Coordinates of C-alpha atoms in Angstrom, one line a residue:
M1 CA 0.1 0.1 0.2
T2 CA 1.6 3.2 -1.0
R3 CA 1.2 5.9 1.8
P4 CA -0.3 9.5 0.5
S5 CA 3.1 10.8 1.4
P6 CA 6.2 9.7 2.5
A7 CA 6.9 12.2 4.9
I8 CA 6.2 10.9 8.6
V9 CA 7.0 14.3 10.6
A10 CA 5.7 14.9 14.4
Q11 CA 5.0 18.0 15.6
A12 CA 8.2 18.0 17.9
A13 CA 10.3 18.0 14.7
V14 CA 9.4 21.3 13.0
R15 CA 10.3 23.4 16.4
P16 CA 10.5 27.0 14.6
L17 CA 13.7 28.2 13.9
P18 CA 14.6 31.9 15.4
R19 CA 13.6 34.6 12.8
W20 CA 16.3 36.8 13.7
A21 CA 18.8 34.0 13.1
L22 CA 17.9 33.2 9.7
W23 CA 18.4 37.0 9.1
L24 CA 21.5 37.5 10.6
L25 CA 22.9 34.7 8.6
C26 CA 21.4 35.7 5.2
L27 CA 23.2 39.2 5.9
A28 CA 26.3 37.5 7.4
Y29 CA 26.2 35.7 3.8
A30 CA 25.4 38.4 1.5
V31 CA 27.3 41.7 2.9
P32 CA 30.8 40.5 3.3
G33 CA 31.2 39.4 0.0
F34 CA 30.4 43.1 -1.5
V35 CA 31.8 45.2 1.0
G36 CA 35.6 45.9 1.7
R37 CA 37.0 44.4 -1.8
D38 CA 38.1 45.8 -4.9
P39 CA 36.6 44.8 -8.3
W40 CA 37.6 40.8 -8.9
R41 CA 39.3 40.1 -12.5
G42 CA 36.9 38.7 -15.2
D43 CA 33.8 39.6 -15.6
D44 CA 33.1 41.3 -12.6
M45 CA 36.4 44.1 -13.3
Q46 CA 34.7 44.4 -17.0
A47 CA 31.1 44.7 -16.0
F48 CA 32.5 47.3 -13.2
A49 CA 34.1 49.2 -16.3
F50 CA 31.2 49.3 -18.0
M51 CA 29.0 50.8 -15.4
R52 CA 31.4 53.4 -15.1
E53 CA 31.6 54.7 -18.0
I54 CA 27.9 54.3 -19.1
A55 CA 27.5 56.4 -15.8
I56 CA 30.0 59.0 -16.3
G57 CA 28.6 59.7 -20.0
Q58 CA 31.0 57.8 -21.8
T59 CA 29.2 55.6 -24.0
H60 CA 25.7 54.7 -24.1
W61 CA 23.2 53.3 -22.4
L62 CA 21.6 51.0 -25.0
T63 CA 24.8 50.2 -27.3
P64 CA 28.0 50.4 -24.2
M65 CA 31.5 50.3 -25.8
L66 CA 34.8 50.3 -23.9
A67 CA 37.8 50.5 -26.2
G68 CA 35.6 50.2 -29.3
Q69 CA 34.6 46.9 -28.1
P70 CA 30.8 45.7 -26.8
P71 CA 30.4 44.0 -23.4
D72 CA 30.8 39.8 -23.8
A73 CA 27.1 39.3 -22.0
N74 CA 24.4 39.9 -23.9
G75 CA 22.2 41.1 -20.9
L76 CA 22.4 45.0 -20.5
L77 CA 20.5 45.0 -16.9
P78 CA 23.2 44.3 -14.7
L79 CA 25.1 47.3 -16.2
W80 CA 22.2 49.5 -15.8
L81 CA 21.6 48.7 -12.2
G82 CA 25.4 49.2 -11.5
A83 CA 25.3 52.5 -13.6
G84 CA 22.4 53.7 -12.3
S85 CA 23.3 53.6 -8.7
I86 CA 26.5 55.4 -9.6
R87 CA 24.5 58.5 -10.8
L88 CA 22.1 58.0 -7.6
S89 CA 24.9 58.0 -5.1
N90 CA 26.3 61.3 -6.6
G91 CA 29.5 60.7 -5.1
W92 CA 27.9 60.1 -1.2
L93 CA 29.7 56.5 -1.8
P94 CA 32.8 55.3 -3.4
V95 CA 32.4 54.2 -7.2
E96 CA 33.2 50.3 -6.2
L97 CA 30.3 50.0 -3.4
A98 CA 27.8 52.0 -5.4
T99 CA 27.8 49.6 -7.8
R100 CA 27.2 46.5 -5.7
L101 CA 24.1 48.0 -3.8
P102 CA 21.6 47.0 -6.2
F103 CA 23.1 43.6 -6.5
M104 CA 23.4 43.4 -2.8
L105 CA 19.7 43.5 -2.6
L106 CA 19.2 41.3 -5.8
L107 CA 20.8 38.5 -3.0
V108 CA 18.4 39.0 -0.6
L109 CA 15.7 39.0 -2.6
I110 CA 16.9 35.7 -4.4
L111 CA 17.3 34.2 -0.7
I112 CA 13.5 35.5 0.5
S113 CA 12.0 34.8 -3.2
T114 CA 13.3 31.3 -2.3
W115 CA 12.4 30.6 1.0
R116 CA 8.8 32.2 0.1
A117 CA 8.4 29.4 -2.9
V118 CA 9.0 26.6 -0.8
Y119 CA 6.6 28.1 1.7
H120 CA 4.2 28.1 -0.6
L121 CA 5.0 24.7 -1.9
A122 CA 5.4 22.8 1.2
L123 CA 1.6 24.0 2.1
S124 CA 0.0 22.2 -0.7
P125 CA -2.0 19.0 0.2
Q126 CA -0.1 16.5 -1.6
A127 CA 3.1 18.0 0.3
Q128 CA 1.7 17.6 4.2
P129 CA 3.1 14.5 6.0
V130 CA 1.2 11.5 7.1
A131 CA -1.6 12.1 9.7
F132 CA -1.1 10.0 12.7
A133 CA -3.8 8.0 13.8
F134 CA -3.7 9.7 17.2
G135 CA -2.7 13.3 16.0
G136 CA 0.5 15.2 17.1
E137 CA 1.7 15.1 13.0
A138 CA 3.2 18.9 12.2
Q139 CA 0.7 21.0 11.3
P140 CA 0.8 22.5 8.1
R141 CA 2.0 26.0 8.4
D142 CA 4.9 24.7 11.0
Y143 CA 5.8 22.3 8.8
A144 CA 6.1 24.7 5.9
R145 CA 8.3 26.8 7.5
A146 CA 10.7 24.1 8.2
I147 CA 10.8 22.9 4.9
A148 CA 11.2 26.3 3.8
D149 CA 14.1 26.9 6.3
G150 CA 16.0 23.7 4.9
A151 CA 15.8 24.6 1.2
L152 CA 17.3 28.3 2.2
L153 CA 20.4 26.5 4.1
A154 CA 20.7 24.2 1.4
L155 CA 20.6 27.2 -0.8
I156 CA 23.3 28.9 0.9
A157 CA 25.1 25.4 1.1
T158 CA 25.4 25.4 -2.6
L159 CA 29.2 26.0 -3.8
G160 CA 27.7 27.2 -7.2
L161 CA 25.8 30.1 -5.5
A162 CA 29.3 30.9 -3.4
Q163 CA 31.3 31.4 -6.6
F164 CA 28.7 33.6 -8.1
S165 CA 26.5 35.5 -5.8
H166 CA 29.0 38.3 -5.3
E167 CA 29.7 39.2 -8.8
T168 CA 28.1 42.5 -10.2
T169 CA 27.5 40.5 -13.7
S170 CA 24.1 39.3 -15.2
H171 CA 24.8 35.9 -13.1
L172 CA 22.7 37.0 -10.1
T173 CA 19.9 39.3 -12.2
Q174 CA 19.3 35.8 -14.3
L175 CA 19.2 34.0 -10.6
A176 CA 17.1 37.1 -9.3
G177 CA 14.5 36.3 -12.2
T178 CA 14.5 32.6 -11.8
A179 CA 13.8 32.8 -7.7
L180 CA 11.1 35.5 -8.5
L181 CA 9.2 33.0 -11.3
L182 CA 10.0 30.1 -8.9
Y183 CA 7.9 32.1 -6.2
A184 CA 5.3 33.6 -8.3
G185 CA 4.7 29.8 -9.7
A186 CA 4.6 28.3 -6.3
A187 CA 1.7 31.2 -5.0
L188 CA -0.1 32.2 -7.9
P189 CA -1.8 29.1 -8.3
V190 CA -3.0 29.3 -4.7
R191 CA -4.1 32.7 -4.0
M192 CA -3.8 34.9 -7.1
T193 CA -2.9 38.4 -5.3
S194 CA -0.5 41.4 -6.7
R195 CA 2.8 40.4 -5.1
P196 CA 3.4 36.9 -7.0
V197 CA 1.8 38.8 -10.1
L198 CA 4.8 41.6 -9.8
A199 CA 7.2 38.7 -8.8
A200 CA 6.2 36.8 -12.1
G201 CA 6.4 39.7 -14.9
T202 CA 9.8 41.1 -12.9
G203 CA 11.2 37.6 -13.0
L204 CA 10.6 37.3 -17.0
L205 CA 11.7 40.6 -17.8
C206 CA 15.3 39.9 -15.4
L207 CA 15.8 37.0 -17.8
A208 CA 15.0 38.8 -20.9
L209 CA 17.0 41.5 -20.4
S210 CA 20.1 39.3 -18.6
G211 CA 21.0 37.4 -21.8
A212 CA 18.5 34.6 -20.9
P213 CA 15.4 34.9 -23.1
G214 CA 15.0 31.4 -23.7
M215 CA 15.0 30.2 -20.3
A216 CA 12.5 33.3 -19.9
M217 CA 9.9 31.5 -22.1
L218 CA 10.5 28.1 -21.2
L219 CA 10.3 28.8 -17.3
G220 CA 7.2 31.3 -18.0
L221 CA 5.2 28.2 -20.0
G222 CA 6.0 25.7 -18.1
S223 CA 4.7 27.4 -15.1
A224 CA 1.6 28.2 -16.8
A225 CA 1.1 24.7 -17.7
L226 CA 1.7 23.7 -14.2
A227 CA -1.1 26.2 -12.6
A228 CA -3.6 24.6 -15.4
G229 CA -2.6 21.3 -14.2
H230 CA -3.1 22.4 -10.8
A231 CA -6.7 23.8 -11.8
R232 CA -7.7 20.4 -12.8
A233 CA -6.4 18.5 -9.3
A234 CA -7.7 21.2 -6.8
S235 CA -11.2 21.6 -5.5
S236 CA -11.6 25.1 -6.4
P237 CA -9.7 25.4 -9.7
A238 CA -10.6 29.4 -10.3
P239 CA -7.3 30.6 -8.6
A240 CA -5.2 28.1 -10.4
R241 CA -6.9 29.2 -13.7
R242 CA -6.5 32.7 -13.7
A243 CA -2.9 31.8 -12.6
A244 CA -2.3 30.1 -15.8
V245 CA -3.8 32.7 -17.9
M246 CA -1.7 35.6 -16.1
L247 CA 1.5 33.7 -16.5
M248 CA 0.7 33.2 -20.1
I249 CA 0.0 36.7 -20.6
L250 CA 2.8 37.9 -18.8
T251 CA 5.3 35.3 -21.0
L252 CA 3.7 36.1 -24.3
T253 CA 4.3 39.9 -23.4
T254 CA 7.9 39.4 -22.6
A255 CA 8.2 37.4 -25.8
L256 CA 7.2 40.4 -27.8
L257 CA 9.5 42.8 -26.0
V258 CA 12.1 40.2 -26.6
E259 CA 11.4 40.1 -30.6
W260 CA 10.9 43.9 -30.8
L261 CA 14.5 44.6 -29.1
G262 CA 15.9 41.9 -31.3
L263 CA 17.3 39.8 -28.3
R264 CA 15.8 36.4 -29.2
H265 CA 18.5 33.5 -29.2
W266 CA 18.6 29.7 -28.8
R267 CA 21.5 27.6 -30.1
I268 CA 21.9 24.0 -29.3
T269 CA 25.7 23.1 -29.0
L270 CA 26.2 19.6 -28.0
P271 CA 29.4 18.6 -26.8
G272 CA 31.6 17.2 -29.2
D273 CA 33.4 14.4 -27.9
A274 CA 34.1 12.2 -24.5
R275 CA 36.0 14.8 -23.1
E276 CA 33.7 17.9 -23.5
W277 CA 31.2 15.4 -22.0
G278 CA 33.2 14.6 -18.6
S279 CA 33.9 18.4 -18.2
L280 CA 30.3 19.1 -18.4
L281 CA 29.5 16.2 -16.0
R282 CA 32.1 17.5 -13.4
L283 CA 30.6 20.4 -13.2
L284 CA 27.5 19.4 -13.0
V285 CA 28.3 17.7 -10.0
W286 CA 30.4 19.7 -8.3
F287 CA 28.4 23.2 -9.2
I288 CA 25.3 22.2 -7.4
W289 CA 26.7 19.8 -4.6
P290 CA 25.0 19.0 -2.3
T291 CA 21.6 19.4 -3.6
W292 CA 21.6 17.3 -6.4
L293 CA 22.0 14.4 -4.1
L294 CA 19.0 15.3 -2.0
A295 CA 17.1 16.1 -4.9
L296 CA 17.9 12.6 -6.6
W297 CA 16.4 11.0 -3.1
T298 CA 13.3 13.6 -3.2
L299 CA 12.5 12.1 -6.9
W300 CA 12.8 8.7 -5.6
R301 CA 10.8 9.1 -2.0
W302 CA 8.0 11.7 -3.7
R303 CA 8.1 9.5 -7.3
H304 CA 4.1 8.1 -6.7
Q305 CA 3.3 12.0 -5.8
L306 CA 5.0 13.1 -8.5
A307 CA 2.8 10.8 -10.8
G308 CA -0.2 12.4 -9.5
G309 CA 0.7 15.9 -10.3
A310 CA 2.1 16.9 -7.0
S311 CA 3.1 20.6 -7.9
H312 CA 6.1 20.6 -5.1
I313 CA 8.0 18.2 -6.9
A314 CA 6.9 19.1 -10.2
L315 CA 7.7 22.8 -10.4
P316 CA 11.1 23.0 -9.4
L317 CA 11.7 19.7 -11.6
W318 CA 10.8 21.9 -14.5
F319 CA 12.7 24.9 -13.3
A320 CA 15.7 21.9 -12.8
L321 CA 15.3 20.7 -16.3
V322 CA 15.4 23.7 -18.1
A323 CA 18.8 25.3 -16.3
L324 CA 20.1 21.7 -17.0
A325 CA 19.1 21.9 -21.2
A326 CA 20.2 25.5 -20.8
T327 CA 23.7 24.4 -20.3
F328 CA 24.1 23.4 -23.9
G329 CA 22.9 26.9 -24.9
T330 CA 25.0 30.0 -26.3
Q331 CA 25.9 31.1 -22.5
P332 CA 28.3 29.7 -20.6
A333 CA 27.3 26.3 -19.0
D334 CA 28.1 27.1 -15.4
R335 CA 25.6 30.4 -15.9
A336 CA 23.1 28.4 -17.3
L337 CA 23.5 25.6 -14.5
F338 CA 23.5 29.0 -11.8
Q339 CA 20.0 29.6 -12.5
G340 CA 18.8 26.0 -11.7
L341 CA 20.1 26.1 -8.0
P342 CA 16.8 27.6 -6.3
A343 CA 14.9 24.6 -7.9
F344 CA 17.2 22.1 -6.4
A345 CA 17.7 24.1 -3.3
A346 CA 14.0 23.6 -2.9
L347 CA 13.9 19.7 -4.3
A348 CA 16.6 19.4 -1.6
A349 CA 14.2 20.6 1.1
F350 CA 11.3 17.9 0.5
A351 CA 13.9 15.5 1.0
L352 CA 14.9 16.0 4.7
P353 CA 11.5 14.9 6.0
T354 CA 12.5 11.4 4.4
L355 CA 15.7 11.4 5.9
T356 CA 15.1 10.5 9.1
H357 CA 12.4 7.9 8.8
A358 CA 15.2 6.2 6.2
H359 CA 17.4 6.5 8.9
T360 CA 15.3 4.5 11.4
Q361 CA 14.0 2.2 8.6
L362 CA 18.1 1.6 7.8
C363 CA 19.2 1.0 11.8
C364 CA 16.0 -1.5 12.2
G365 CA 17.1 -3.5 9.5
H366 CA 20.7 -3.3 10.5
R367 CA 19.5 -4.7 14.1
L368 CA 17.3 -7.3 12.5
V369 CA 20.2 -8.8 10.3
H370 CA 22.6 -8.6 13.1
A371 CA 19.7 -10.6 15.6
A372 CA 19.2 -12.9 12.4
L373 CA 23.2 -13.7 12.6
L374 CA 23.0 -14.0 16.2
Q375 CA 20.3 -16.6 16.3
S376 CA 21.9 -18.5 13.6
V377 CA 24.8 -18.9 14.9
S378 CA 24.8 -22.0 17.1
H379 CA 26.3 -22.4 20.9
R380 CA 28.9 -25.0 19.5
D381 CA 30.1 -22.3 17.2
L382 CA 30.2 -19.8 19.7
G383 CA 32.3 -21.8 21.9
H384 CA 34.8 -22.5 19.2
L385 CA 35.1 -18.9 18.6
A386 CA 35.6 -18.5 21.9
G387 CA 39.0 -21.2 22.1
R388 CA 37.0 -23.6 24.7
P389 CA 35.7 -27.1 23.5
D390 CA 31.6 -27.8 24.0
R391 CA 31.4 -29.9 26.3
R392 CA 27.6 -30.9 25.5
S393 CA 29.7 -32.2 22.1
S394 CA 32.2 -34.5 23.5
P395 CA 32.1 -37.8 24.4
A396 CA 30.5 -38.9 28.0
G397 CA 33.6 -39.9 29.9
S398 CA 35.6 -36.8 28.9
Q399 CA 32.8 -34.7 30.6
R400 CA 34.4 -35.8 33.7
G401 CA 37.8 -34.8 33.3
P402 CA 41.0 -37.0 32.8
T403 CA 40.6 -40.2 35.7
R404 CA 42.6 -40.0 38.6
T405 CA 44.8 -43.2 39.9
R406 CA 44.1 -44.3 43.3
V407 CA 46.9 -45.9 45.0

């Protein structure tokens, strides 16, 4: 018999993590990487140079040039953010710090959006833990908050986020767009309010103007399709239907904007030989470590719920698959894979309520095997292992020991 949920969680297991501790952890992760340093070499230095040239009026906002060369990245949104921050600071802050302020806010927005997305996904009926016979299971909101905390911690622990999250490049603007779209896709089918609608529109624009219009179209259309599927399975399908229509309208509007600005590009380039495939595989394994192991465990433990159309697994799985597919596109593979980190963190979070039960089953199985081995060993074998003869198996005369001769 298949359980309605593989998660067996008691109320005592979802004790709330102090909000102040979680906020301090997010600030400790976001702020130090931006404050008190010079621009790093590579993309970070190039982006800073373009931002400064745009801010002082040495090049055009729509067609920036540096020494007669355009920027390597296709998206102009990160350059606009940095240049606009320099203009708004008006000399009050150092130029390097002024360019990083919007990206610092973007990183905080990514963490908040990921937490909110997983919180709404964990509130869905398919994601709830097994109801106990006499009560005591985790309450829905407490359970959702614990899962969202786990997703946020998994995202912070991912090596890929640590590598690119403190650069003033399109990596961060694309990641912000993905996180906002994930939050909108999770919240809109339940309750259509202005906040997730604004998140969906902003996320699509961030992706389209940051060099990833193909990902924006795929993520938007996939979110709309999953919302339509949620409408067929929900008891009250009206909010999910409105969410599907809204996501479709926003995606088509973004597609028209992309076509008007001439930003449409998507080319599949597969690795040529086994060495390139091996390099890509190492990138996948290393870049999303350690969330990919937990994500695979989630897909295995929740496989029956996924077949039934569970949105808390289907939505982040679609985002993760699009990020994996985008590694074969025109942009660098690490940048494309970087956009899948919120989805992998969400999948990893839903592995957490099944790990304890699996560990308990493993320990119980180990005890059963150990007891069976002990039962199968006879007293004779135990005596042989101890180096002592088994008196019950010796001849009758030998049980009295050696005979003594009476004089």
